[in-house]
Short mmCIF file of C-alpha atoms in Angstrom, two decimals:
data_model
loop_
_atom_site.label_atom_id
_atom_site.label_comp_id
_atom_site.label_asym_id
_atom_site.label_seq_id
_atom_site.Cartn_x
_atom_site.Cartn_y
_atom_site.Cartn_z
CA MET A 271 -53.58 5.17 -96.82
CA LYS A 272 -52.23 3.69 -93.60
CA LYS A 273 -53.19 0.19 -94.74
CA THR A 274 -51.41 0.74 -98.05
CA LEU A 275 -48.24 1.91 -96.28
CA LYS A 276 -48.39 -1.10 -93.96
CA ARG A 277 -48.72 -3.43 -96.94
CA ILE A 278 -45.78 -1.75 -98.68
CA GLY A 279 -43.80 -1.98 -95.48
CA LEU A 280 -44.69 -5.66 -95.10
CA VAL A 281 -43.68 -6.40 -98.71
CA LEU A 282 -40.36 -4.58 -98.24
CA LEU A 283 -39.73 -6.47 -95.01
CA ILE A 284 -40.45 -9.80 -96.71
CA LEU A 285 -38.13 -8.85 -99.59
CA LEU A 286 -35.42 -7.84 -97.13
CA ILE A 287 -35.76 -11.09 -95.19
CA GLY A 288 -35.69 -13.05 -98.44
CA PHE A 289 -32.58 -11.21 -99.61
CA VAL A 290 -30.82 -11.85 -96.29
CA LEU A 291 -31.73 -15.56 -96.39
CA ILE A 292 -30.55 -15.94 -99.99
CA LYS A 293 -27.34 -13.98 -99.48
CA TRP A 294 -26.70 -14.95 -95.86
CA LYS A 295 -23.54 -16.90 -96.65
CA THR A 296 -22.18 -14.00 -98.70
CA ILE A 297 -23.12 -11.48 -96.01
CA LYS A 298 -21.37 -13.55 -93.37
CA LEU A 299 -18.24 -14.09 -95.47
CA SER A 300 -18.08 -10.40 -96.42
CA TYR A 301 -18.36 -9.42 -92.77
CA HIS A 302 -15.53 -11.73 -91.74
CA TYR A 303 -13.36 -10.65 -94.66
CA LEU A 304 -13.70 -6.98 -93.66
CA GLN A 305 -13.09 -7.85 -90.01
CA SER A 306 -9.97 -9.83 -90.89
CA LEU A 307 -8.38 -6.73 -92.45
CA LYS A 308 -8.41 -4.85 -89.15
CA PRO A 309 -4.99 -4.98 -87.41
CA GLU A 310 -6.55 -5.64 -84.00
CA ASN A 311 -8.27 -8.78 -85.34
CA ARG A 312 -5.25 -10.36 -86.96
CA LEU A 313 -4.41 -12.88 -84.25
CA GLU A 314 -7.95 -14.26 -84.29
CA TYR A 315 -8.35 -14.48 -88.06
CA PHE A 316 -4.82 -15.63 -88.77
CA GLN A 317 -5.11 -18.50 -86.29
CA ASP A 318 -8.78 -19.40 -86.71
CA GLY A 319 -9.63 -18.23 -90.21
CA GLN A 320 -10.75 -21.64 -91.39
CA LYS A 321 -13.64 -21.34 -88.91
CA TYR A 322 -14.97 -18.25 -90.66
CA PHE A 323 -14.32 -18.88 -94.36
CA GLN A 324 -15.34 -21.60 -96.77
CA THR A 325 -12.48 -24.12 -96.86
CA ARG A 326 -11.59 -27.53 -98.22
CA LEU A 327 -9.80 -30.10 -96.13
CA ILE A 328 -6.28 -31.22 -97.06
CA THR A 329 -5.93 -34.45 -95.10
CA LYS A 330 -2.73 -35.19 -93.20
CA SER A 331 -0.50 -38.14 -94.02
CA LEU A 332 -1.55 -41.63 -92.97
CA GLU A 333 2.07 -42.12 -91.91
CA PRO A 334 3.01 -38.83 -90.22
CA GLU A 335 6.68 -38.12 -89.61
CA LYS A 336 8.04 -36.01 -86.78
CA PHE A 337 11.23 -34.02 -87.06
CA VAL A 338 13.97 -35.20 -84.71
CA MET A 339 15.13 -32.78 -82.02
CA SER A 340 18.81 -31.92 -82.41
CA ASP A 341 21.25 -32.37 -79.55
CA SER A 342 22.67 -28.98 -80.49
CA LYS A 343 19.83 -26.54 -79.86
CA ILE A 344 20.50 -22.88 -80.51
CA ARG A 345 19.78 -19.63 -78.78
CA LEU A 346 18.53 -16.80 -80.91
CA PRO A 347 20.94 -13.87 -81.23
CA GLU A 348 20.28 -11.24 -78.58
CA THR A 349 20.46 -8.49 -81.20
CA PHE A 350 20.65 -8.10 -84.96
CA ASN A 351 21.14 -5.24 -87.40
CA SER A 352 18.48 -4.00 -89.78
CA VAL A 353 17.83 -0.70 -91.57
CA ASP A 354 20.78 0.98 -89.81
CA SER A 355 19.49 -0.02 -86.39
CA LEU A 356 20.57 -2.50 -83.71
CA ILE A 357 17.45 -4.47 -82.81
CA SER A 358 16.75 -6.36 -79.60
CA THR A 359 15.51 -9.81 -80.62
CA GLU A 360 13.29 -10.10 -77.54
CA GLU A 361 11.59 -6.79 -78.27
CA TYR A 362 11.38 -7.62 -81.96
CA LEU A 363 9.55 -10.90 -81.36
CA LYS A 364 7.12 -9.12 -79.05
CA ASN A 365 6.48 -6.02 -81.15
CA MET A 366 6.13 -7.94 -84.39
CA ARG A 367 3.71 -10.29 -82.63
CA TYR A 368 5.48 -13.52 -83.53
CA GLU A 369 3.30 -16.57 -83.07
CA SER A 370 5.79 -19.27 -83.98
CA LEU A 371 9.40 -19.72 -85.01
CA MET A 372 10.96 -23.02 -86.02
CA VAL A 373 14.51 -23.61 -87.23
CA LEU A 374 15.89 -26.75 -88.87
CA LYS A 375 19.57 -27.51 -89.32
CA ASN A 376 20.53 -30.64 -91.26
CA GLY A 377 16.92 -31.79 -91.03
CA LYS A 378 16.72 -31.58 -87.24
CA ILE A 379 14.97 -29.07 -84.99
CA VAL A 380 17.44 -26.71 -83.36
CA TYR A 381 14.83 -24.17 -82.25
CA GLU A 382 11.04 -24.17 -81.84
CA ASN A 383 8.85 -21.76 -79.93
CA TYR A 384 5.27 -20.45 -79.90
CA TRP A 385 3.66 -17.25 -78.65
CA ASN A 386 0.32 -15.42 -78.61
CA GLY A 387 -1.76 -18.55 -78.08
CA LEU A 388 -0.63 -20.59 -81.09
CA LYS A 389 0.27 -24.27 -80.52
CA ASN A 390 2.40 -26.64 -82.58
CA ASP A 391 -0.61 -28.63 -83.84
CA GLU A 392 -2.77 -25.63 -84.72
CA THR A 393 -3.13 -24.24 -88.23
CA HIS A 394 -2.44 -20.65 -89.22
CA MET A 395 -3.12 -18.64 -92.35
CA VAL A 396 -0.03 -18.78 -94.56
CA ALA A 397 -1.28 -16.01 -96.89
CA SER A 398 0.91 -15.62 -100.00
CA ILE A 399 3.07 -18.59 -99.06
CA THR A 400 0.16 -20.30 -100.82
CA LYS A 401 1.61 -18.99 -104.09
CA SER A 402 4.91 -20.79 -103.39
CA ILE A 403 3.08 -24.03 -102.63
CA ILE A 404 1.12 -23.67 -105.88
CA SER A 405 4.48 -23.29 -107.64
CA ILE A 406 5.45 -26.74 -106.34
CA THR A 407 2.25 -28.26 -107.70
CA ILE A 408 2.95 -26.73 -111.13
CA GLY A 409 6.38 -28.35 -111.02
CA ILE A 410 4.74 -31.67 -110.14
CA ALA A 411 2.17 -31.30 -112.94
CA ILE A 412 5.02 -30.70 -115.40
CA ASN A 413 6.85 -33.78 -114.07
CA GLU A 414 3.69 -35.82 -114.62
CA GLY A 415 3.24 -34.54 -118.16
CA LEU A 416 -0.05 -32.81 -117.35
CA ILE A 417 1.61 -29.54 -118.37
CA GLU A 418 4.14 -29.83 -121.19
CA SER A 419 6.32 -26.87 -120.24
CA LYS A 420 6.20 -23.72 -118.15
CA ASP A 421 7.08 -21.90 -121.39
CA ASP A 422 3.67 -22.83 -122.78
CA LEU A 423 1.19 -20.04 -123.41
CA ILE A 424 -1.66 -19.75 -120.92
CA VAL A 425 -4.18 -20.13 -123.76
CA LYS A 426 -2.91 -23.63 -124.53
CA TYR A 427 -4.75 -24.71 -121.37
CA LEU A 428 -7.31 -21.89 -121.16
CA PRO A 429 -8.44 -21.24 -124.75
CA GLN A 430 -11.21 -18.98 -123.50
CA PHE A 431 -8.53 -16.32 -122.94
CA LYS A 432 -7.45 -16.24 -126.61
CA ASN A 433 -8.99 -12.80 -127.16
CA THR A 434 -7.59 -11.26 -123.98
CA TRP A 435 -4.27 -9.86 -122.86
CA TYR A 436 -3.27 -13.34 -121.70
CA LYS A 437 -3.14 -14.63 -125.31
CA ASP A 438 0.59 -13.85 -125.46
CA VAL A 439 1.46 -14.62 -121.82
CA THR A 440 3.27 -17.80 -120.75
CA ILE A 441 2.93 -19.84 -117.58
CA ASP A 442 6.49 -18.86 -116.70
CA GLU A 443 5.72 -15.15 -117.02
CA CYS A 444 2.85 -15.55 -114.58
CA LEU A 445 5.04 -17.53 -112.16
CA ASP A 446 7.49 -14.61 -112.23
CA MET A 447 4.80 -11.89 -111.95
CA VAL A 448 5.75 -10.29 -115.27
CA SER A 449 2.52 -10.99 -117.17
CA GLY A 450 1.85 -7.28 -117.78
CA VAL A 451 -1.67 -7.39 -116.36
CA LYS A 452 -2.77 -4.08 -114.85
CA TRP A 453 -2.43 -4.09 -111.10
CA GLU A 454 -2.55 -0.92 -109.06
CA ASN A 455 -2.49 -2.03 -105.46
CA ASP A 456 -2.63 -5.60 -104.21
CA LEU A 457 -4.95 -5.46 -101.19
CA PRO A 458 -7.60 -3.09 -102.64
CA MET A 459 -7.73 -5.06 -105.87
CA VAL A 460 -8.07 -8.36 -104.03
CA SER A 461 -10.89 -6.73 -102.06
CA GLU A 462 -12.50 -5.67 -105.35
CA PHE A 463 -12.29 -9.24 -106.58
CA MET A 464 -13.73 -10.64 -103.34
CA TRP A 465 -16.56 -8.11 -103.49
CA LYS A 466 -17.41 -8.84 -107.13
CA TRP A 467 -17.26 -12.57 -106.48
CA GLY A 468 -19.58 -12.33 -103.49
CA TRP A 469 -22.13 -9.80 -104.66
CA ASP A 470 -22.01 -9.68 -108.45
CA LEU A 471 -21.59 -13.44 -108.79
CA THR A 472 -18.43 -12.82 -110.82
CA THR A 473 -16.33 -15.94 -111.20
CA ALA A 474 -12.55 -15.93 -111.05
CA GLU A 475 -12.49 -16.49 -114.81
CA GLU A 476 -14.86 -13.61 -115.51
CA PHE A 477 -12.81 -11.27 -113.33
CA LEU A 478 -9.59 -12.23 -115.13
CA LEU A 479 -11.22 -11.80 -118.53
CA GLN A 480 -11.86 -8.16 -117.59
CA ARG A 481 -8.23 -7.37 -116.74
CA GLU A 482 -6.45 -4.78 -118.84
CA PRO A 483 -2.81 -4.69 -120.01
CA TRP A 484 -0.26 -2.43 -118.37
CA HIS A 485 3.01 -3.31 -120.06
CA LYS A 486 4.44 -5.97 -122.37
CA PRO A 487 4.88 -9.47 -120.89
CA GLY A 488 8.32 -9.76 -119.29
CA GLU A 489 8.98 -6.02 -119.31
CA LYS A 490 8.48 -5.33 -115.60
CA MET A 491 7.84 -7.27 -112.41
CA VAL A 492 4.58 -6.26 -110.73
CA TYR A 493 3.66 -8.24 -107.64
CA ASN A 494 -0.01 -9.10 -107.95
CA SER A 495 -2.58 -11.72 -107.00
CA MET A 496 -4.13 -12.34 -110.41
CA ASP A 497 -1.12 -14.19 -111.87
CA PRO A 498 -1.39 -16.97 -109.25
CA LEU A 499 -5.16 -17.02 -109.74
CA ILE A 500 -4.84 -17.72 -113.47
CA ILE A 501 -2.11 -20.28 -112.71
CA GLY A 502 -4.68 -21.93 -110.45
CA LEU A 503 -7.10 -22.07 -113.38
CA VAL A 504 -4.38 -23.66 -115.52
CA LEU A 505 -3.71 -26.28 -112.83
CA LYS A 506 -7.43 -26.98 -112.41
CA SER A 507 -7.77 -27.49 -116.17
CA VAL A 508 -5.24 -30.37 -116.23
CA ILE A 509 -5.96 -32.34 -113.04
CA GLY A 510 -9.30 -33.76 -114.10
CA GLU A 511 -12.11 -34.12 -111.60
CA ARG A 512 -9.83 -33.47 -108.64
CA THR A 513 -9.90 -30.18 -106.77
CA ILE A 514 -6.62 -28.32 -106.29
CA SER A 515 -6.85 -29.24 -102.59
CA GLU A 516 -7.12 -32.92 -103.48
CA TYR A 517 -4.15 -32.62 -105.82
CA ILE A 518 -2.02 -31.00 -103.11
CA GLN A 519 -3.13 -33.67 -100.66
CA GLU A 520 -2.25 -36.50 -103.01
CA LYS A 521 0.98 -35.19 -104.50
CA LEU A 522 2.49 -33.16 -101.66
CA TRP A 523 0.80 -33.26 -98.26
CA LYS A 524 0.58 -37.01 -97.77
CA PRO A 525 3.98 -37.89 -99.31
CA LEU A 526 5.64 -35.36 -96.97
CA GLY A 527 4.40 -37.21 -93.90
CA THR A 528 2.50 -34.20 -92.61
CA GLU A 529 1.31 -34.40 -89.02
CA ASN A 530 -1.80 -32.26 -89.30
CA ASN A 531 -4.64 -31.47 -91.66
CA ALA A 532 -4.47 -28.26 -93.65
CA TYR A 533 -7.27 -26.16 -95.12
CA PHE A 534 -7.68 -24.24 -98.36
CA SER A 535 -10.28 -21.49 -98.82
CA TYR A 536 -12.18 -21.55 -102.08
CA LEU A 537 -14.53 -19.43 -104.14
CA ILE A 538 -18.01 -20.81 -103.86
CA GLU A 539 -19.41 -19.50 -107.14
CA ASP A 540 -16.84 -21.13 -109.43
CA ASP A 541 -15.57 -23.79 -107.06
CA ILE A 542 -11.86 -22.96 -107.23
CA GLU A 543 -9.36 -22.40 -104.45
CA THR A 544 -7.99 -18.93 -103.72
CA THR A 545 -4.55 -19.77 -105.07
CA PHE A 546 -3.21 -16.31 -104.28
CA GLY A 547 -3.39 -16.85 -100.53
CA GLY A 548 -5.88 -19.31 -99.03
CA ILE A 549 -3.98 -22.11 -97.26
CA TYR A 550 -3.98 -22.73 -93.49
CA ALA A 551 -1.28 -25.04 -92.13
CA THR A 552 0.81 -25.73 -89.03
CA THR A 553 4.33 -24.48 -88.48
CA ARG A 554 5.79 -28.00 -88.41
CA ASP A 555 4.13 -29.10 -91.63
CA LEU A 556 5.12 -25.91 -93.41
CA THR A 557 8.73 -26.49 -92.32
CA LYS A 558 8.62 -29.71 -94.35
CA ILE A 559 8.24 -27.56 -97.46
CA GLY A 560 11.51 -25.87 -96.54
CA GLN A 561 13.22 -29.19 -95.89
CA LEU A 562 11.88 -30.60 -99.17
CA TYR A 563 13.67 -27.82 -101.04
CA LEU A 564 16.86 -28.38 -99.04
CA GLN A 565 16.66 -32.00 -100.24
CA GLU A 566 16.17 -30.90 -103.84
CA GLY A 567 12.60 -32.15 -104.01
CA ASN A 568 13.33 -35.62 -102.62
CA TRP A 569 11.61 -37.06 -99.55
CA ASN A 570 12.56 -40.49 -98.18
CA GLY A 571 13.88 -41.55 -101.58
CA LYS A 572 10.84 -40.34 -103.51
CA GLN A 573 11.22 -37.41 -105.90
CA ILE A 574 8.11 -35.38 -105.09
CA VAL A 575 9.08 -32.54 -107.42
CA SER A 576 12.02 -32.58 -109.78
CA LYS A 577 15.51 -31.56 -108.70
CA ASP A 578 15.65 -29.21 -111.67
CA TRP A 579 12.44 -27.42 -110.64
CA VAL A 580 13.80 -26.81 -107.15
CA ASN A 581 17.29 -25.74 -108.21
CA GLN A 582 16.21 -23.29 -110.89
CA THR A 583 13.91 -21.57 -108.38
CA PHE A 584 16.98 -20.25 -106.53
CA THR A 585 18.14 -18.18 -109.52
CA ALA A 586 16.03 -15.65 -111.40
CA HIS A 587 16.45 -16.05 -115.15
CA ARG A 588 15.26 -12.68 -116.40
CA ALA A 589 16.65 -9.16 -115.87
CA THR A 590 13.33 -7.86 -114.58
CA THR A 591 13.22 -10.32 -111.67
CA LYS A 592 16.86 -10.64 -110.65
CA PRO A 593 17.92 -9.36 -107.21
CA VAL A 594 18.98 -5.85 -108.21
CA VAL A 595 18.34 -2.46 -106.70
CA ASN A 596 16.87 -1.10 -109.90
CA TYR A 597 13.53 0.42 -109.06
CA SER A 598 12.76 1.13 -112.72
CA LEU A 599 12.19 -2.61 -113.12
CA ARG A 600 9.44 -2.59 -110.49
CA LEU A 601 6.08 -0.84 -110.56
CA PHE A 602 5.02 0.59 -107.19
CA TYR A 603 6.85 -2.15 -105.27
CA ASP A 604 10.64 -2.08 -105.28
CA TYR A 605 10.94 -4.77 -102.57
CA TYR A 606 14.43 -3.74 -101.56
CA GLY A 607 16.14 -5.29 -104.56
CA TRP A 608 14.90 -8.80 -103.86
CA GLY A 609 14.53 -11.09 -106.84
CA TYR A 610 11.57 -13.27 -107.73
CA ASN A 611 11.14 -16.60 -109.47
CA ASN A 612 8.46 -19.31 -109.52
CA PHE A 613 6.42 -17.50 -106.84
CA TRP A 614 9.44 -17.44 -104.49
CA TRP A 615 11.50 -14.42 -103.37
CA ILE A 616 15.28 -14.30 -103.75
CA PRO A 617 17.25 -12.14 -101.25
CA ASP A 618 19.90 -9.87 -102.71
CA ASP A 619 23.59 -10.87 -102.57
CA THR A 620 22.96 -14.56 -101.83
CA ASN A 621 24.63 -16.18 -104.85
CA GLY A 622 21.71 -18.50 -105.52
CA ASP A 623 21.80 -20.11 -102.06
CA GLU A 624 18.70 -18.56 -100.47
CA ILE A 625 15.01 -18.14 -101.22
CA PHE A 626 11.99 -17.32 -99.11
CA ALA A 627 8.22 -17.49 -99.29
CA TRP A 628 6.45 -14.50 -97.82
CA GLY A 629 2.86 -13.92 -96.76
CA LEU A 630 0.84 -10.96 -95.50
CA GLY A 631 1.58 -10.18 -91.87
CA GLY A 632 5.05 -11.73 -91.90
CA GLN A 633 4.46 -15.43 -92.61
CA THR A 634 7.71 -16.91 -93.92
CA ILE A 635 9.56 -19.98 -95.15
CA TYR A 636 13.26 -19.15 -95.44
CA ILE A 637 15.66 -21.62 -97.05
CA ASN A 638 19.45 -21.37 -96.81
CA ARG A 639 20.92 -24.31 -98.67
CA LYS A 640 24.54 -23.23 -98.17
CA ASN A 641 24.15 -23.83 -94.41
CA ASN A 642 21.36 -26.43 -94.79
CA VAL A 643 18.94 -24.36 -92.71
CA ALA A 644 15.18 -23.83 -92.98
CA VAL A 645 13.32 -21.25 -90.92
CA VAL A 646 9.53 -20.95 -90.68
CA SER A 647 7.63 -18.29 -88.79
CA PHE A 648 4.10 -17.06 -88.29
CA ARG A 649 3.38 -13.59 -87.01
CA ALA A 650 0.59 -11.02 -86.98
CA ASN A 651 2.22 -7.63 -87.25
CA PRO A 652 -0.45 -5.03 -88.05
CA LEU A 653 -0.11 -3.01 -91.24
CA ASN A 654 0.08 0.24 -89.30
CA LEU A 655 2.86 -0.98 -87.01
CA ASP A 656 5.22 1.80 -85.96
CA TYR A 657 8.42 0.24 -84.65
CA GLY A 658 11.20 2.79 -84.92
CA THR A 659 9.91 3.98 -88.29
CA SER A 660 6.52 4.67 -89.83
CA SER A 661 7.62 2.94 -93.01
CA LEU A 662 6.90 -0.65 -93.90
CA ASN A 663 10.50 -0.70 -95.10
CA PHE A 664 11.60 -1.69 -91.61
CA VAL A 665 8.79 -4.20 -91.09
CA ASN A 666 9.60 -6.10 -94.27
CA ARG A 667 13.34 -5.58 -94.56
CA SER A 668 13.93 -6.66 -90.94
CA MET A 669 11.96 -9.85 -91.58
CA VAL A 670 14.57 -11.03 -94.08
CA ASP A 671 17.50 -9.68 -92.08
CA PHE A 672 16.34 -11.61 -89.01
CA MET A 673 16.02 -14.88 -90.92
CA GLN A 674 19.40 -14.41 -92.55
CA VAL A 675 21.07 -13.76 -89.21
CA ILE A 676 19.62 -17.02 -87.92
CA GLY A 677 20.44 -18.97 -91.08
CA ASN A 678 24.01 -17.74 -91.35
CA SER A 679 24.90 -17.96 -87.65
CA ILE A 680 24.24 -21.68 -87.08
CA GLU A 681 27.36 -23.78 -87.37
#
């Protein structure tokens, strides 16, 4: 009996060891993903995430360009108003755990600073700013004729979705987050996707094929991570043998004269980048995205993305995504009346002069074309941050208020 139990135990041990060896990469990635969600670990994973997750290299430019320092440097305002409160800027930067802040005026650096261990040549997770960068690549693909129009149906490029909810959804509706796909809560659902991908060997395509409808396309704006994922599949379908990382490198990163390499996490099972939030880049290189939009898509005389693509991003073209305080047009997320277009946010009451990209934890690219200002920041505020209010309303609303104070105060 004892010998039998020992044999069973030995077999189980061998099976366990075999399972661990086979799934070791998945086990390790799952561990780091769960660790990265903890507020106390944000600085480490935001700054060094590419060390823990599977990433592709986006090589820097062979002819890197440095921004010129302006003779007219600015001081940040000592205080600013947000959510009926007067906020000390010094305390705000500390409590929100800012890691970098860079401000351009007329294409020159008027402010640049780093905190919490981040340096100007070190990459940082940009989170959902990735969506805004993907938007640029869609604009480029349209300019190149790889995609005929953003009004095309998704199934024109992904015919395998012809019997799903996406059969009547356009590229433009996905870019505006009005596809109608069911989405209950962003972070838990992303976690579900990551779990299925890692343990059930579910590909991005298989996961999307399982999505259910929630409302008619265009009816409501629901911020979600599946619309940029299917847009990533569309992009991958038209760029040939290149990866999305290679396409970004060729069409955007190198032409912009980037100073540093970037990284893009990808899904191992189906070999596609996490287009909803997987890029790591430096503050300075990300600021070039802001400056590119201030220059209407032109860089050193080369039109990287069309002027029309850039300009129409500043104005939402549908009632459900315009900057209005009409919560009935939003499901679960009212986002303070901000508008949305082409994976970019539009602040309220800005008359088409301002947009911003926004990533988990407070990563931002803010563009104010009226004053020719671009602001980029990285920070690692924890989700449970209590700074004067227990609501995330302050955390998120103050982020935009702070950028706008900077953008509108520089002469």
